[in-house]
C-alpha positions in Angstrom: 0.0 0.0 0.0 1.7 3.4 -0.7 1.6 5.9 1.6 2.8 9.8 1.7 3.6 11.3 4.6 4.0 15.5 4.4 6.2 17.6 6.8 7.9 21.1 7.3 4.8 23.2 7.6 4.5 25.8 10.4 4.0 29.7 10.9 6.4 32.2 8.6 6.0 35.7 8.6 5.2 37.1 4.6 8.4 36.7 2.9 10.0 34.2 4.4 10.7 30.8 3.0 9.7 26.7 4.0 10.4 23.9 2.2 8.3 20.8 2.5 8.5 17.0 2.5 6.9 14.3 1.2 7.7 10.9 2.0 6.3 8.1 0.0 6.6 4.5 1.0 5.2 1.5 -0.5 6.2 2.9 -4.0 8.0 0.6 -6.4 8.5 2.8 -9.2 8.0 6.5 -10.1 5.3 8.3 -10.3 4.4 11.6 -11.7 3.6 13.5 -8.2 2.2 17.0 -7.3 1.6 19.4 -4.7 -2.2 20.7 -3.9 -3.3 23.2 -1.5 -6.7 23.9 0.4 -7.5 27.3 2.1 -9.7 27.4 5.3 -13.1 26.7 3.9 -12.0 26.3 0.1 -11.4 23.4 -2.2 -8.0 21.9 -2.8 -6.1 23.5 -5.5 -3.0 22.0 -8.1 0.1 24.2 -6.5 3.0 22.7 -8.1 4.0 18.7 -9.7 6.8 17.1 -11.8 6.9 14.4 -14.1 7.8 10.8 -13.0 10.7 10.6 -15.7 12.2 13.8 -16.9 11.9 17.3 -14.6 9.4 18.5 -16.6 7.6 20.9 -13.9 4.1 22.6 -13.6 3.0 25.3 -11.6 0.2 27.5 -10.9 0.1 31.0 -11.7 -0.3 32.1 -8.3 2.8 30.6 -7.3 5.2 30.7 -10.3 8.2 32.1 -9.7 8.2 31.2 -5.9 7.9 27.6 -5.7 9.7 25.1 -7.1 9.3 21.5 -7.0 11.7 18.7 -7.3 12.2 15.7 -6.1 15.0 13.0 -4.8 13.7 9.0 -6.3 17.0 7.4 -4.7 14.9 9.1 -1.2 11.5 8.1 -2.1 11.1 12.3 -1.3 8.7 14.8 -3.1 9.6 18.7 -2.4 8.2 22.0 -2.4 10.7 24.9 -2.0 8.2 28.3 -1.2 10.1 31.5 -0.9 8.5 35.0 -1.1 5.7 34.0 0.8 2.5 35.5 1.2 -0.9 35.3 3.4 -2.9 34.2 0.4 -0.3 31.1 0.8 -2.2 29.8 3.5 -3.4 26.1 3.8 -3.0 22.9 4.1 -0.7 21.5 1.8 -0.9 17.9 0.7 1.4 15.7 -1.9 -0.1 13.3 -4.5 1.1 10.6 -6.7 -0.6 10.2 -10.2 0.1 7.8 -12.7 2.6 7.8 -15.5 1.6 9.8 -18.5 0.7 13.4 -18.9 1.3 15.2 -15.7 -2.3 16.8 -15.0 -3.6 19.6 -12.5 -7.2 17.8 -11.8 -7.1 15.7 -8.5 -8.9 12.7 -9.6 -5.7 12.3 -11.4 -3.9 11.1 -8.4 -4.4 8.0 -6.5 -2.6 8.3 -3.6 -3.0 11.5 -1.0 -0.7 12.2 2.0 -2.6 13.9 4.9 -1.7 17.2 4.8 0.6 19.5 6.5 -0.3 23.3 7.8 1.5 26.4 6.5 0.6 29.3 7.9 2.1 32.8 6.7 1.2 36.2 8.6 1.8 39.6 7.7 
């Protein structure tokens, strides 16, 4: 069974910089894998993900330019790099694992969800 386990959230004043974690076990092979986002009271959103093969990378607009994802397959490790952070950056941040193919933004495109970790960024 694979399982995703996110960390390095916490409270950053606007501008600062976190990087996250994800930790995937279970996992025989790579996977294209992403980076969604849900607000207080909102829907999740696609953030940032990167093809299971090549570093092909996709971001949303809101965060292009401050996040970058990459990732370390010898680690089994997903990672999100925000700098220049702002309120509106506020959620809970969860990592997914779709399958192999054309790396998509929608999340029924990804079968496998870690639980989520909390970044908060005041002003």
């Amino acid at each position: 069974q694979v399982q995703l386990l996110e960390s390095g959230g916490g409270l950053v004043q606007a501008g600062g910089s976190l990087r996250l974690s994800c930790t995937v076990s279970g996992l025989t092979d790579t996977y294209n894998m992403a980076w969604f986002r849900a607000a207080p009271g909102q829907e999740s959103e696609f953030t940032a993900g990167i093809k299971w093969a090549t570093d092909y990378t996709d971001y949303a607009d809101s965060v292009e330019g401050r996040f970058t994802v990459f990732r370390d397959n010898a680690k089994n490790t997903l990672f999100l790099q925000m700098d220049r952070l702002q309120p509106e950056d506020t959620a809970v941040y969860y990592c997914a694992i779709g399958k192999r193919g054309q790396l998509v933004r929608r999340p029924d495109g990804f079968f496998a969800w870690g639980r989520g970790t909390q970044v908060t960024v005041s002003s």
